[in-house]
């Protein structure tokens, strides 16, 4: 559905996107992860036809964006990382305006708008002024707007940014529904646990370069992240902390929230030996486990100094 | 004609709320006060007045209203258009329009037409006040219609300048200020240039009156030149436009061409051409991805 090959975007001396390549298959949800200024929004704007790449190729559904930008725009629904709403319009007028902008025939506009407003659960707000909507509602309205011309590829830049957990959950449910409808979605977000639950593939970008991309499981396997050991003891923690600090395979031993955590660089046998020695020394261990490796730890590992080691 | 959603939306939003009725009320109130005070100061509405009605008064009040309305249009139009594009940028809605297949020309034209429509509303609403002069005679309907057409063309030009700056500057306030500065350049700058040229021509022993075509070129962008020439040629002499009366005297000696008898046509032509160029440039400037012309096959360096 989307194929980017060796895309470069330069602003005078600054290179915002540096030789980025990625591919999203039809019907997939692709999570685009990166720190602020990594080049996510620039990439998305280029795909949406709002910026021109300095070099490289972008194909949407087989259409070259440079050769036929109009054809590509028909395929894309873009939702930027800001609301972009006209406060003086009511919800129905807002949708009707964009339906007109997208060239939906006048006799079909009302039905299209009604269906989309219903999809994003704003049916009861149809007569409300956009200005009066909550942040989450505005975000859902923007999502409905981006769907108005029935695009095949949705580009969502930080759709859950600044939303409370309930509003985030609502957006997530709508995205799942869109996935079930067969839409291809490119989504950027800082809320990584949600991305890993929602996305079929992930791409991590750092300083304009794609650091790693693939399915969440693939990435978990490919990236070697330091394991983190979590230990809980009953009562006094100081003897346990002292013992763990003496171990050569452990470093960065810290205490927080009644538990001790330490970076572990060893194998399972060494881990078992440490536990046995703690029991021998009569340290009252009530929990001893390895922290779960997640997208957040991978992201931190790849974007803060760990980039060089990756892939 | 293809439906332009920008015009439909802009008109809907602009006419909503108290601002538009308030603008029309203030505008008409201002023009009404001018008429009232003019009649008052000329003893036309005093019950003790011993003067009979002077038909010249009707022509004078018409000219005064024409100038007042023209100045109001020049003041209001930049405020309506200066924030048209930059306002979209400030509201962060411009990208949402640009990522659609709506041509940038439609966006620019929609913004311009909706702003002009607002000015048109003010002009049409003022018709009854201008109509007062019909009671006394001296002004023909054609004169008034011609004046309104001139207003619309000028508003179109000013609106185009406003949109042009609005597409260049990110802040609406800067775009508006630049539009006013440009208009000042057209109004005062052209006169200054003409005087400087006259001064140097005379200094070197020449006679500026022998080159009226150059004077016309200098003054063509001046909207007041257009208005004054139209008023002085059709309905008589306006005191404050001595300079234009002088120009009329110079031009009337010439038989070189019809343009000398209708200099306002030159101003209208300038306005139309400038509007066209600015609308084209603004539309081009707004295009997020500008396509370069493909090199002809076989031409490779």
Coordinates of C-alpha atoms in Angstrom, one line a residue:
Chain A
X1 CA 0.0 0.0 0.0
X2 CA 2.8 2.4 0.9
X3 CA 6.4 2.0 -0.2
X4 CA 9.1 4.6 0.5
X5 CA 12.5 4.1 -1.0
X6 CA 15.6 6.0 0.1
X7 CA 13.7 9.2 0.9
X8 CA 15.7 12.2 1.9
X9 CA 14.4 15.6 3.0
X10 CA 16.8 18.5 3.6
X11 CA 16.0 21.9 5.0
X12 CA 19.0 24.0 3.9
X13 CA 21.8 22.4 6.1
X14 CA 19.5 20.3 8.2
X15 CA 18.7 16.7 7.1
X16 CA 15.3 15.9 8.6
X17 CA 14.9 12.5 6.8
X18 CA 18.0 10.7 5.8
X19 CA 17.6 7.8 3.3
X20 CA 14.4 6.4 4.9
X21 CA 12.9 3.2 3.4
X22 CA 9.8 1.4 4.6
X23 CA 6.9 -0.6 3.3
X24 CA 3.4 -1.1 4.6
X25 CA 1.2 -3.8 3.3
X26 CA -2.5 -3.4 2.6
X27 CA -4.7 -3.7 5.7
X28 CA -1.8 -3.3 8.2
X29 CA -1.4 -0.9 11.0
X30 CA 2.1 0.5 11.0
X31 CA 3.4 2.2 14.2
X32 CA 5.9 5.0 13.5
X33 CA 8.0 5.6 16.6
X34 CA 10.6 8.2 17.2
X35 CA 11.6 10.9 19.6
X36 CA 10.5 14.5 19.0
X37 CA 12.3 15.9 15.9
X38 CA 13.2 12.4 14.6
X39 CA 11.5 13.0 11.3
X40 CA 8.2 11.3 11.8
X41 CA 6.0 14.3 11.0
X42 CA 8.2 15.3 8.0
X43 CA 7.9 11.8 6.6
X44 CA 4.1 11.8 7.1
X45 CA 3.8 15.2 5.5
X46 CA 5.7 14.1 2.4
X47 CA 3.4 11.1 2.1
X48 CA 0.4 13.3 2.5
X49 CA 1.6 15.6 -0.3
X50 CA 2.3 18.6 1.9
X51 CA 6.1 18.5 1.5
X52 CA 8.3 17.6 -1.4
X53 CA 11.1 15.1 -0.7
X54 CA 14.6 16.2 -1.7
X55 CA 15.1 12.8 -3.2
X56 CA 13.8 9.3 -3.1
X57 CA 10.6 7.6 -4.2
X58 CA 7.2 7.4 -2.5
X59 CA 4.5 5.1 -3.9
X60 CA 0.9 4.9 -2.6
X61 CA -1.1 2.0 -3.9
X62 CA 1.4 1.8 -6.8
X63 CA 1.0 5.5 -7.7
X64 CA 4.2 7.7 -7.7
X65 CA 3.6 10.7 -5.6
X66 CA 5.7 12.9 -7.7
X67 CA 4.1 11.8 -11.0
X68 CA 0.5 12.0 -9.8
X69 CA 0.1 13.9 -6.5
X70 CA -3.6 14.3 -7.1
X71 CA -4.1 10.6 -7.5
X72 CA -2.2 9.9 -4.3
X73 CA -4.2 12.5 -2.3
X74 CA -7.4 10.6 -3.2
X75 CA -5.9 7.5 -1.5
X76 CA -4.8 9.3 1.6
X77 CA -6.6 10.5 4.7
X78 CA -4.3 12.8 6.8
X79 CA -4.8 13.7 10.4
X80 CA -2.1 16.0 11.7
X81 CA -0.8 16.3 15.2
X82 CA -3.1 19.3 15.8
X83 CA -6.9 19.7 15.7
X84 CA -7.3 22.1 12.9
X85 CA -10.9 22.9 13.4
X86 CA -13.1 25.9 12.5
X87 CA -14.6 27.0 15.8
X88 CA -17.4 29.0 14.2
X89 CA -18.9 25.9 12.5
X90 CA -21.2 23.2 13.9
X91 CA -20.1 19.6 13.7
X92 CA -22.5 18.9 10.7
X93 CA -21.3 22.0 8.9
X94 CA -17.7 21.2 9.5
X95 CA -18.2 17.7 8.0
X96 CA -20.3 19.1 5.2
X97 CA -17.5 21.7 4.4
X98 CA -14.8 19.0 4.0
X99 CA -17.2 16.8 2.1
X100 CA -17.5 19.7 -0.4
X101 CA -13.8 20.2 -0.4
X102 CA -13.3 16.5 -1.2
X103 CA -15.8 16.8 -4.0
X104 CA -18.5 14.5 -2.6
X105 CA -21.7 15.1 -4.6
X106 CA -24.2 17.3 -2.7
X107 CA -26.9 14.6 -2.6
X108 CA -24.5 12.1 -1.0
X109 CA -22.8 14.4 1.5
X110 CA -25.3 14.1 4.3
X111 CA -25.3 10.3 4.4
X112 CA -21.5 10.2 4.2
X113 CA -21.2 12.7 7.0
X114 CA -23.8 11.1 9.2
X115 CA -22.2 7.6 8.8
X116 CA -18.7 9.0 9.8
X117 CA -20.0 11.0 12.7
X118 CA -21.7 7.9 13.9
X119 CA -18.5 5.9 13.5
X120 CA -16.6 8.2 15.8
X121 CA -19.5 8.3 18.3
X122 CA -20.4 12.0 17.8
X123 CA -23.9 11.6 16.5
X124 CA -25.4 13.4 19.5
X125 CA -23.1 16.3 19.0
X126 CA -24.1 16.9 15.4
X127 CA -25.6 20.4 16.2
X128 CA -22.9 21.4 18.7
X129 CA -20.3 24.0 17.8
X130 CA -16.9 22.5 17.2
X131 CA -15.5 25.0 19.7
X132 CA -17.6 23.4 22.5
X133 CA -16.3 19.9 22.0
X134 CA -13.8 18.3 24.4
X135 CA -10.3 17.5 23.2
X136 CA -11.1 13.9 22.7
X137 CA -14.2 14.7 20.7
X138 CA -12.3 17.2 18.5
X139 CA -9.7 14.5 17.8
X140 CA -12.5 12.0 16.9
X141 CA -14.1 14.6 14.6
X142 CA -10.7 15.2 12.9
X143 CA -10.5 11.4 12.4
X144 CA -14.0 11.4 10.8
X145 CA -12.9 14.3 8.6
X146 CA -9.8 12.4 7.4
X147 CA -12.1 9.5 6.4
X148 CA -14.6 11.6 4.4
X149 CA -13.4 10.6 0.9
X150 CA -13.0 6.9 1.9
X151 CA -9.2 6.8 1.7
X152 CA -7.3 3.5 1.6
X153 CA -4.4 4.8 3.6
X154 CA -4.8 6.7 6.8
X155 CA -1.9 8.8 8.1
X156 CA -2.4 9.7 11.8
X157 CA 0.2 11.9 13.4
X158 CA 0.0 11.5 17.2
X159 CA -3.8 10.9 17.3
X160 CA -3.7 10.1 21.0
X161 CA -1.5 13.0 22.0
X162 CA -2.9 15.0 25.0
X163 CA -5.9 12.7 25.5
X164 CA -7.0 11.2 28.8
X165 CA -7.0 7.4 29.1
X166 CA -10.7 7.1 28.3
X167 CA -10.4 9.3 25.1
X168 CA -7.3 7.2 24.1
X169 CA -9.2 4.0 24.5
X170 CA -12.0 5.4 22.4
X171 CA -9.6 6.4 19.6
X172 CA -8.0 2.9 19.9
X173 CA -11.4 1.2 19.5
X174 CA -12.2 3.3 16.4
X175 CA -8.8 2.4 14.9
X176 CA -9.4 -1.3 15.5
X177 CA -12.8 -0.8 13.7
X178 CA -11.0 0.9 10.8
X179 CA -8.5 -1.9 10.6
X180 CA -11.3 -4.4 10.4
X181 CA -12.7 -2.4 7.6
X182 CA -9.5 -3.0 5.7
X183 CA -7.9 0.4 6.0
X184 CA -4.1 0.6 6.0
X185 CA -3.0 2.9 8.8
X186 CA 0.3 4.7 9.4
X187 CA 0.2 6.0 13.0
X188 CA 2.8 7.8 15.0
X189 CA 2.6 7.9 18.8
X190 CA 4.5 8.4 21.9
X191 CA 2.3 6.0 23.8
X192 CA 4.3 2.9 23.0
X193 CA 2.4 0.2 24.9
X194 CA -0.8 1.1 23.0
X195 CA 1.1 1.0 19.7
X196 CA 2.4 -2.5 20.4
X197 CA -1.1 -3.7 21.1
X198 CA -2.6 -2.1 18.1
X199 CA 0.0 -2.3 15.4
X200 CA 1.0 -5.2 13.1
X201 CA 4.3 -3.6 12.3
X202 CA 6.6 -1.0 13.9
X203 CA 9.3 1.3 12.6
X204 CA 11.6 3.2 14.9
X205 CA 13.1 6.3 13.4
X206 CA 16.0 8.3 14.9
X207 CA 17.6 11.4 13.5
X208 CA 15.8 10.9 10.2
X209 CA 17.0 7.3 9.8
X210 CA 15.0 4.1 10.1
X211 CA 16.7 2.3 12.9
X212 CA 14.6 -0.9 12.8
X213 CA 11.3 -2.0 11.4
X214 CA 9.3 -5.2 11.3
X215 CA 6.6 -6.9 13.4
X216 CA 6.6 -6.2 17.1
X217 CA 7.7 -9.8 17.8
X218 CA 10.5 -9.7 15.2
X219 CA 11.9 -6.5 16.7
X220 CA 11.8 -8.0 20.2
X221 CA 13.9 -10.9 19.0
X222 CA 16.3 -8.9 16.9
X223 CA 17.2 -6.3 19.4
X224 CA 19.5 -7.2 22.2
X225 CA 18.3 -5.2 25.2
X226 CA 19.9 -5.5 28.6
X227 CA 17.8 -7.6 30.8
X228 CA 16.5 -6.0 34.0
X229 CA 16.3 -7.9 37.2
X230 CA 13.5 -7.1 39.7
X231 CA 13.8 -8.3 43.3
X232 CA 11.4 -7.8 46.2
X233 CA 12.4 -8.6 49.8
X234 CA 10.4 -8.8 53.0
X235 CA 11.6 -6.2 55.5
X236 CA 15.0 -4.6 55.5
X237 CA 16.3 -4.0 51.9
X238 CA 19.9 -2.9 52.6
X239 CA 21.5 -6.5 52.9
X240 CA 19.9 -7.4 49.6
X241 CA 21.1 -4.2 47.9
X242 CA 24.6 -4.7 49.2
X243 CA 24.7 -8.3 48.1
X244 CA 23.4 -7.5 44.6
X245 CA 26.0 -4.7 44.2
X246 CA 28.8 -7.2 44.8
X247 CA 27.7 -9.3 41.8
X248 CA 29.8 -8.7 38.7
X249 CA 27.0 -9.5 36.3
X250 CA 24.7 -6.8 37.8
X251 CA 25.0 -3.0 37.6
X252 CA 22.9 0.1 38.1
X253 CA 21.3 -1.4 41.3
X254 CA 18.5 1.0 42.3
X255 CA 15.6 0.9 44.8
X256 CA 12.2 2.3 44.0
X257 CA 8.6 1.4 44.9
X258 CA 9.7 -1.2 47.5
X259 CA 11.6 -3.1 44.9
X260 CA 15.2 -3.4 43.8
X261 CA 16.0 -3.3 40.1
X262 CA 19.4 -3.9 38.4
X263 CA 20.7 -4.3 34.9
X264 CA 21.7 -7.9 34.3
X265 CA 24.2 -9.0 31.8
X266 CA 24.4 -12.7 32.1
X267 CA 22.6 -16.0 31.4
X268 CA 19.9 -17.9 33.2
X269 CA 22.4 -20.1 35.1
X270 CA 24.1 -17.0 36.7
X271 CA 20.6 -15.7 37.5
X272 CA 19.7 -19.0 39.4
X273 CA 23.0 -18.9 41.2
X274 CA 22.4 -15.3 42.5
X275 CA 18.9 -16.4 43.8
X276 CA 20.4 -19.5 45.5
X277 CA 23.1 -17.4 47.3
X278 CA 20.5 -14.9 48.5
X279 CA 18.4 -17.7 50.0
X280 CA 21.6 -19.2 51.6
X281 CA 22.3 -15.8 53.2
X282 CA 18.8 -15.8 54.6
X283 CA 17.7 -12.7 52.6
X284 CA 13.9 -12.9 52.7
X285 CA 13.3 -12.9 49.0
X286 CA 9.6 -12.7 48.1
X287 CA 9.9 -12.0 44.4
X288 CA 12.8 -12.5 41.9
X289 CA 12.1 -12.0 38.2
X290 CA 13.3 -10.6 35.0
X291 CA 11.5 -7.5 33.8
X292 CA 9.4 -7.9 30.7
X293 CA 11.1 -6.7 27.5
X294 CA 8.7 -4.2 25.9
X295 CA 8.6 -1.7 23.1
X296 CA 9.4 1.2 25.4
X297 CA 12.7 -0.4 26.5
X298 CA 13.5 -1.2 22.9
X299 CA 12.8 2.4 21.9
X300 CA 14.9 3.8 24.7
X301 CA 17.7 1.4 23.9
X302 CA 17.7 2.2 20.2
X303 CA 17.3 5.9 20.4
X304 CA 19.5 6.8 23.3
X305 CA 23.0 5.7 22.5
X306 CA 22.0 2.2 21.5
X307 CA 21.4 3.1 17.9
X308 CA 24.8 2.1 16.8
X309 CA 24.4 -1.5 18.0
X310 CA 21.1 -2.0 16.4
X311 CA 20.6 -4.1 13.3
Chain B
X1 CA -20.3 27.2 -12.2
X2 CA -18.5 24.7 -10.0
X3 CA -19.5 24.7 -6.3
X4 CA -16.8 26.3 -4.2
X5 CA -17.0 25.1 -0.6
X6 CA -14.6 27.8 0.6
X7 CA -17.0 30.5 -0.5
X8 CA -20.0 28.7 1.0
X9 CA -18.3 28.2 4.3
X10 CA -16.8 31.7 4.5
X11 CA -20.1 33.4 3.8
X12 CA -21.8 31.2 6.3
X13 CA -19.3 32.0 9.0
X14 CA -18.9 35.7 8.2
X15 CA -22.7 36.3 8.3
X16 CA -23.0 34.5 11.6
X17 CA -23.0 36.3 14.9
X18 CA -23.2 40.0 15.6
X19 CA -20.0 41.2 13.7
X20 CA -21.5 41.6 10.2
X21 CA -24.7 43.4 11.2
X22 CA -22.6 45.6 13.5
X23 CA -20.2 46.4 10.6
X24 CA -23.1 47.3 8.3
X25 CA -24.8 49.4 10.9
X26 CA -21.6 51.4 11.7
X27 CA -20.8 51.8 8.0
X28 CA -24.3 53.1 7.2
X29 CA -24.3 55.2 10.3
X30 CA -21.1 56.8 9.3
X31 CA -22.3 57.6 5.7
X32 CA -25.6 58.9 7.1
X33 CA -23.8 61.2 9.5
X34 CA -21.8 62.6 6.6
X35 CA -25.0 63.4 4.7
X36 CA -26.7 64.8 7.7
X37 CA -23.8 67.1 8.7
X38 CA -23.3 68.3 5.1
X39 CA -26.9 69.3 4.8
X40 CA -26.8 70.9 8.2
X41 CA -23.7 73.0 7.5
X42 CA -25.1 74.0 4.1
X43 CA -28.4 75.3 5.6
X44 CA -30.4 72.7 3.8
X45 CA -32.3 71.3 6.8
X46 CA -32.7 74.3 9.0
X47 CA -36.3 75.3 9.4
X48 CA -35.2 78.9 9.5
X49 CA -33.2 78.6 6.3
X50 CA -33.8 81.4 3.9
X51 CA -31.8 79.7 1.2
X52 CA -33.4 77.8 -1.6
X53 CA -32.0 74.5 -2.5
X54 CA -28.8 74.6 -4.6
X55 CA -28.6 71.6 -7.0
X56 CA -24.8 71.9 -6.8
X57 CA -25.2 70.6 -3.2
X58 CA -26.5 67.3 -4.5
X59 CA -23.5 66.8 -6.7
X60 CA -21.1 67.8 -3.9
X61 CA -22.7 65.5 -1.4
X62 CA -22.5 62.7 -4.0
X63 CA -18.8 63.4 -4.5
X64 CA -18.2 63.5 -0.8
X65 CA -20.0 60.2 -0.2
X66 CA -18.1 58.7 -3.1
X67 CA -14.8 59.6 -1.5
X68 CA -15.9 58.6 2.0
X69 CA -17.2 55.2 0.8
X70 CA -14.1 54.7 -1.2
X71 CA -11.8 55.4 1.8
X72 CA -13.9 53.0 3.9
X73 CA -13.5 50.3 1.3
X74 CA -9.8 50.9 1.3
X75 CA -9.7 50.6 5.0
X76 CA -12.0 47.7 5.5
X77 CA -10.9 45.3 2.6
X78 CA -7.3 44.7 4.0
X79 CA -8.8 43.9 7.4
X80 CA -11.1 41.3 5.7
X81 CA -8.5 39.7 3.5
X82 CA -5.2 40.2 5.3
X83 CA -5.9 37.3 7.6
X84 CA -7.6 35.1 5.0
X85 CA -4.7 32.7 4.4
X86 CA -2.5 33.5 7.5
X87 CA -5.6 33.0 9.6
X88 CA -6.0 29.4 8.2
X89 CA -2.3 28.9 9.1
X90 CA -2.8 30.3 12.6
X91 CA -5.9 28.0 13.1
X92 CA -3.8 25.1 11.6
X93 CA -6.5 24.4 9.0
X94 CA -4.4 25.3 6.0
X95 CA -2.7 21.9 5.8
X96 CA -6.1 20.2 5.9
X97 CA -7.1 22.1 2.8
X98 CA -3.8 21.6 1.0
X99 CA -3.8 17.8 1.5
X100 CA -7.1 17.6 -0.5
X101 CA -7.5 17.8 -4.2
X102 CA -9.1 21.2 -4.0
X103 CA -7.0 23.5 -6.3
X104 CA -5.2 26.2 -4.5
X105 CA -6.8 28.7 -6.9
X106 CA -10.2 27.7 -5.6
X107 CA -9.0 28.4 -2.0
X108 CA -7.6 31.8 -3.0
X109 CA -10.5 32.7 -5.2
X110 CA -13.0 31.5 -2.6
X111 CA -11.4 33.6 0.1
X112 CA -11.3 36.7 -2.2
X113 CA -14.8 36.4 -3.4
X114 CA -16.2 35.9 0.1
X115 CA -14.3 39.0 1.3
X116 CA -15.5 41.0 -1.8
X117 CA -19.0 39.8 -1.1
X118 CA -18.8 41.4 2.3
X119 CA -17.6 44.7 0.7
X120 CA -20.4 44.3 -1.9
X121 CA -22.9 44.0 0.9
X122 CA -21.7 47.3 2.4
X123 CA -21.8 49.0 -1.0
X124 CA -25.4 47.7 -1.8
X125 CA -26.6 48.6 1.7
X126 CA -25.3 52.1 1.1
X127 CA -27.4 52.5 -2.0
X128 CA -30.4 54.2 -0.2
X129 CA -28.0 56.8 1.3
X130 CA -26.5 57.5 -2.1
X131 CA -30.0 57.5 -3.5
X132 CA -30.7 60.7 -1.5
X133 CA -28.9 62.6 -4.3
X134 CA -31.5 61.4 -6.8
X135 CA -34.1 63.5 -5.0
X136 CA -32.3 66.6 -6.0
X137 CA -31.1 65.5 -9.5
X138 CA -27.7 66.2 -11.0
X139 CA -26.5 62.6 -10.8
X140 CA -27.5 59.9 -13.3
X141 CA -28.0 56.2 -12.4
X142 CA -25.2 55.3 -14.8
X143 CA -22.8 57.5 -12.8
X144 CA -23.7 55.6 -9.6
X145 CA -23.5 52.2 -11.3
X146 CA -20.1 53.1 -12.8
X147 CA -18.9 54.2 -9.4
X148 CA -20.1 50.9 -7.8
X149 CA -18.3 49.0 -10.5
X150 CA -15.2 51.0 -9.8
X151 CA -15.5 50.2 -6.1
X152 CA -15.8 46.5 -6.8
X153 CA -12.7 46.4 -9.0
X154 CA -10.7 48.4 -6.5
X155 CA -11.9 46.1 -3.6
X156 CA -10.8 43.2 -5.8
X157 CA -7.4 44.7 -6.2
X158 CA -7.0 45.5 -2.5
X159 CA -8.3 42.1 -1.6
X160 CA -5.7 40.4 -3.9
X161 CA -2.9 42.4 -2.3
X162 CA -4.2 41.4 1.1
X163 CA -4.3 37.7 0.1
X164 CA -0.9 37.9 -1.4
X165 CA 0.6 39.2 1.8
X166 CA -1.5 36.8 3.8
X167 CA 0.1 33.9 1.9
X168 CA 3.6 35.2 2.5
X169 CA 3.5 36.3 6.1
X170 CA 2.6 33.8 8.9
X171 CA 0.9 36.5 11.0
X172 CA -2.3 38.1 10.0
X173 CA -1.4 41.4 11.7
X174 CA 1.8 41.7 9.6
X175 CA -0.1 40.8 6.4
X176 CA -2.7 43.6 7.1
X177 CA 0.0 46.2 7.9
X178 CA 1.8 45.3 4.7
X179 CA -1.4 45.7 2.7
X180 CA -2.0 49.1 4.2
X181 CA 1.6 50.1 3.5
X182 CA 1.3 49.0 -0.1
X183 CA -2.0 51.0 -0.5
X184 CA -0.2 54.0 1.0
X185 CA 2.5 53.5 -1.6
X186 CA -0.2 53.5 -4.4
X187 CA -1.9 56.6 -3.0
X188 CA 1.0 58.7 -1.8
X189 CA 4.0 57.1 -3.4
X190 CA 2.7 57.7 -7.0
X191 CA 2.1 61.3 -6.3
X192 CA 5.6 61.7 -4.8
X193 CA 7.1 60.1 -7.8
X194 CA 5.2 62.3 -10.1
X195 CA 6.3 65.4 -8.2
X196 CA 9.9 64.3 -8.1
X197 CA 9.8 63.7 -11.9
X198 CA 8.1 67.1 -12.4
X199 CA 10.7 68.9 -10.3
X200 CA 13.7 67.4 -12.1
X201 CA 12.0 67.9 -15.5
X202 CA 11.5 71.6 -14.8
X203 CA 15.0 71.9 -13.2
X204 CA 16.5 70.8 -16.5
X205 CA 14.4 73.3 -18.4
X206 CA 11.7 70.8 -19.6
X207 CA 7.9 71.1 -19.5
X208 CA 6.3 68.2 -17.7
X209 CA 3.0 69.0 -19.5
X210 CA 4.4 67.9 -22.8
X211 CA 4.6 64.4 -21.6
X212 CA 1.2 63.5 -20.3
X213 CA 1.5 59.8 -21.1
X214 CA 4.3 59.5 -18.5
X215 CA 2.1 61.3 -15.9
X216 CA -0.7 58.7 -16.7
X217 CA 1.8 55.9 -16.2
X218 CA 2.9 57.3 -12.9
X219 CA -0.6 57.8 -11.7
X220 CA -2.2 54.6 -13.0
X221 CA -1.8 52.6 -9.8
X222 CA -3.3 55.4 -7.7
X223 CA -6.8 54.4 -6.7
X224 CA -7.7 58.0 -5.9
X225 CA -6.6 59.0 -9.3
X226 CA -9.1 56.6 -10.8
X227 CA -11.9 57.8 -8.5
X228 CA -11.1 61.5 -8.9
X229 CA -10.8 61.2 -12.6
X230 CA -14.1 59.4 -12.8
X231 CA -15.8 62.0 -10.6
X232 CA -14.2 65.0 -12.2
X233 CA -14.9 63.7 -15.7
X234 CA -18.5 62.7 -15.0
X235 CA -19.9 64.8 -12.3
X236 CA -17.8 67.8 -11.8
X237 CA -14.9 69.1 -9.8
X238 CA -13.9 68.0 -6.3
X239 CA -12.1 70.6 -4.3
X240 CA -9.6 68.3 -2.6
X241 CA -8.5 66.8 -5.9
X242 CA -6.9 69.9 -7.3
X243 CA -4.1 67.8 -8.7
X244 CA -6.5 65.8 -10.7
X245 CA -8.2 68.8 -12.0
X246 CA -4.9 70.0 -13.2
X247 CA -4.3 66.7 -14.8
X248 CA -7.6 66.9 -16.5
X249 CA -6.6 70.3 -17.9
X250 CA -3.4 68.9 -19.2
X251 CA -5.0 65.8 -20.7
X252 CA -7.9 67.7 -22.3
X253 CA -5.4 69.6 -24.5
X254 CA -4.3 66.3 -25.9
X255 CA -6.0 64.5 -28.7
X256 CA -3.5 61.7 -28.7
X257 CA -5.9 59.0 -27.5
X258 CA -9.2 58.2 -25.9
X259 CA -7.4 57.1 -22.7
X260 CA -6.6 60.7 -21.9
X261 CA -10.3 61.4 -21.6
X262 CA -11.0 58.4 -19.4
X263 CA -7.9 57.9 -17.1
X264 CA -9.9 55.8 -14.7
X265 CA -10.0 53.1 -17.3
X266 CA -6.2 52.9 -17.0
X267 CA -6.6 52.6 -13.2
X268 CA -9.2 49.8 -13.7
X269 CA -6.9 48.0 -16.1
X270 CA -4.0 48.3 -13.7
X271 CA -6.2 46.9 -10.9
X272 CA -7.4 44.0 -13.0
X273 CA -3.9 43.1 -14.2
X274 CA -2.4 43.4 -10.7
X275 CA -5.3 41.3 -9.2
X276 CA -4.7 38.6 -11.8
X277 CA -1.0 38.4 -11.2
X278 CA -1.4 38.4 -7.4
X279 CA -4.1 35.7 -7.5
X280 CA -2.0 33.6 -9.7
X281 CA 1.1 34.1 -7.5
X282 CA -0.8 33.4 -4.3
X283 CA -2.2 30.2 -5.8
X284 CA 1.2 29.1 -6.9
X285 CA 2.7 30.0 -3.5
X286 CA 0.2 28.0 -1.6
X287 CA 0.9 24.8 -3.6
X288 CA 2.6 22.5 -1.1
X289 CA 4.5 20.6 -3.8
X290 CA 5.4 22.7 -6.8
X291 CA 6.0 20.7 -10.0
X292 CA 8.9 21.6 -12.1
X293 CA 8.6 21.6 -15.9
X294 CA 9.9 18.4 -17.3
X295 CA 13.1 18.8 -19.3
X296 CA 12.6 18.0 -23.0
X297 CA 13.8 14.6 -24.1
X298 CA 17.3 14.7 -25.5
X299 CA 18.2 17.8 -23.6
X300 CA 20.7 16.5 -21.0
X301 CA 23.7 18.2 -19.6

